[in-house]
PDB file of C-alpha atoms in Angstrom:
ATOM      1  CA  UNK A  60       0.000   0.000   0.000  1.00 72.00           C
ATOM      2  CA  UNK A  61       1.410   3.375  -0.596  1.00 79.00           C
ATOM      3  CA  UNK A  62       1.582   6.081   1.459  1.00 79.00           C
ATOM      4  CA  UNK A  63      -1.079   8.311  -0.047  1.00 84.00           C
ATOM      5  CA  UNK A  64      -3.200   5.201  -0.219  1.00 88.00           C
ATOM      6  CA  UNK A  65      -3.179   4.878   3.272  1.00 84.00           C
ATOM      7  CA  UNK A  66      -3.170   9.180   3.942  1.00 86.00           C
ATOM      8  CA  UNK A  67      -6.742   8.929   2.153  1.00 90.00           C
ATOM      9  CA  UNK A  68      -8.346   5.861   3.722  1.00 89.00           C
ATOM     10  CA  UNK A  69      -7.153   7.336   6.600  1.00 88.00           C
ATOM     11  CA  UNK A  70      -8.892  10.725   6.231  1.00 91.00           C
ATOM     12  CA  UNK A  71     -12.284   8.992   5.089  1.00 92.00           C
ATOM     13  CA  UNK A  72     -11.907   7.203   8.223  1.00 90.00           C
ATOM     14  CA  UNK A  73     -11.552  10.305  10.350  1.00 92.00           C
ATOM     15  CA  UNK A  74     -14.686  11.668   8.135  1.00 93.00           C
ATOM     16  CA  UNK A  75     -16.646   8.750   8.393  1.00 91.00           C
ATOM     17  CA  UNK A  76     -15.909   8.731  12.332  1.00 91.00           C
ATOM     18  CA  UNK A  77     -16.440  12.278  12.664  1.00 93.00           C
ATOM     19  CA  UNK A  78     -13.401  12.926  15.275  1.00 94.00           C
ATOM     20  CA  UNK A  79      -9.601  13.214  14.079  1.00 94.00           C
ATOM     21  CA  UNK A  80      -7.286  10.041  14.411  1.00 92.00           C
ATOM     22  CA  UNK A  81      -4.009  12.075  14.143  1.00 92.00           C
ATOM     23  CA  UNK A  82      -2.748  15.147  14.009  1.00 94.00           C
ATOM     24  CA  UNK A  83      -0.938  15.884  11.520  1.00 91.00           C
ATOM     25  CA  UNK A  84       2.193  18.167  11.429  1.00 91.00           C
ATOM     26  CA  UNK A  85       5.870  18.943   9.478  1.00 92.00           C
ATOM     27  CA  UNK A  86       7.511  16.042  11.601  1.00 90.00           C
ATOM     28  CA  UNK A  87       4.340  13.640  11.122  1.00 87.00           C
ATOM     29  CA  UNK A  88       1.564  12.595  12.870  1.00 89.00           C
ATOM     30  CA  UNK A  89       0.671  11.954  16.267  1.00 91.00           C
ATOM     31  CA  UNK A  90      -2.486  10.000  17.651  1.00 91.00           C
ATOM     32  CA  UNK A  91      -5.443  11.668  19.045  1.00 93.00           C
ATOM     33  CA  UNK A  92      -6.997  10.842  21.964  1.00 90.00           C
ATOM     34  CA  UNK A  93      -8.954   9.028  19.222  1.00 89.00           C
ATOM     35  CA  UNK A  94      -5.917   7.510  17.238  1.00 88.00           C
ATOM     36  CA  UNK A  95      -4.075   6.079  20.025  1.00 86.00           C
ATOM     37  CA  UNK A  96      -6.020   2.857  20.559  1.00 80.00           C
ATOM     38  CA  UNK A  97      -5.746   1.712  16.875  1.00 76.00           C
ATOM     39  CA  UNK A  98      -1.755   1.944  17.022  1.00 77.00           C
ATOM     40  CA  UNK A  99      -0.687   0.810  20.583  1.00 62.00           C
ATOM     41  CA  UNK A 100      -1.406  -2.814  21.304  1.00 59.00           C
ATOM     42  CA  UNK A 101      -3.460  -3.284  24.107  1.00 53.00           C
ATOM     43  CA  UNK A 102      -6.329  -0.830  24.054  1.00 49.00           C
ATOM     44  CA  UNK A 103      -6.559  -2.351  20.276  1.00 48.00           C
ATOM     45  CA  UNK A 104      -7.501  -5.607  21.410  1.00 51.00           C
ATOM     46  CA  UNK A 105     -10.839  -4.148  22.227  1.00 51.00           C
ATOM     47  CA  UNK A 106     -11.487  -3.795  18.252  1.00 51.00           C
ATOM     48  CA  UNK A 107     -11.366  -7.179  18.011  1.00 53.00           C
ATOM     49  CA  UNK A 108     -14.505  -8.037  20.121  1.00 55.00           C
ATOM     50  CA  UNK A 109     -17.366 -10.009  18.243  1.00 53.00           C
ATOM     51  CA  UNK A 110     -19.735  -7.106  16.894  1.00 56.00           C
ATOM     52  CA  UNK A 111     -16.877  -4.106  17.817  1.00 59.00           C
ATOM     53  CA  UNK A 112     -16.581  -1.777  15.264  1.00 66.00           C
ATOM     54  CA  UNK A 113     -14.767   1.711  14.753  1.00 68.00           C
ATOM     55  CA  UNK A 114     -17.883   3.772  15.392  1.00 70.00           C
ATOM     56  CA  UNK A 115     -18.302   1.652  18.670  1.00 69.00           C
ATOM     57  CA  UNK A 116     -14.939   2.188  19.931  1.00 65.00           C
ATOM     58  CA  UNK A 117     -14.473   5.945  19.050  1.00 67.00           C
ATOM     59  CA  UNK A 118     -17.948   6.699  21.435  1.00 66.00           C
ATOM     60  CA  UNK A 119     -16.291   4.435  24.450  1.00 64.00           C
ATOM     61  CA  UNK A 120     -13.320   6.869  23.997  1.00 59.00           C
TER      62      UNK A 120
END
């Protein structure tokens, strides 16, 4: 996948969500309060629960 692949799909994401997953700056990103729990490994295993989906876990937040 290339990199503005995954800069778009990420963006829908955000749009789709509603909230920002990362900020973005000249350095690159950083997670949001939002974005964290899809990168760092354990809050992520919550995505995987039967039925979980991104809407679901961006409201727990």
């Amino acid at each position: 996948m290339t990199q503005p692949v995954l800069t778009r799909g990420l963006r829908e994401l955000e749009t789709v969500l509603g909230v920002e997953l990362f900020e973005r700056g000249p350095r690159g990103m950083t997670p949001t309060l939002y974005g964290a729990p899809w990168i760092e490994p354990q809050p992520c295993s919550r995505f995987r629960a039967p039925g979980s989906t991104a809407r679901d876990s961006v409201q727990s937040c």
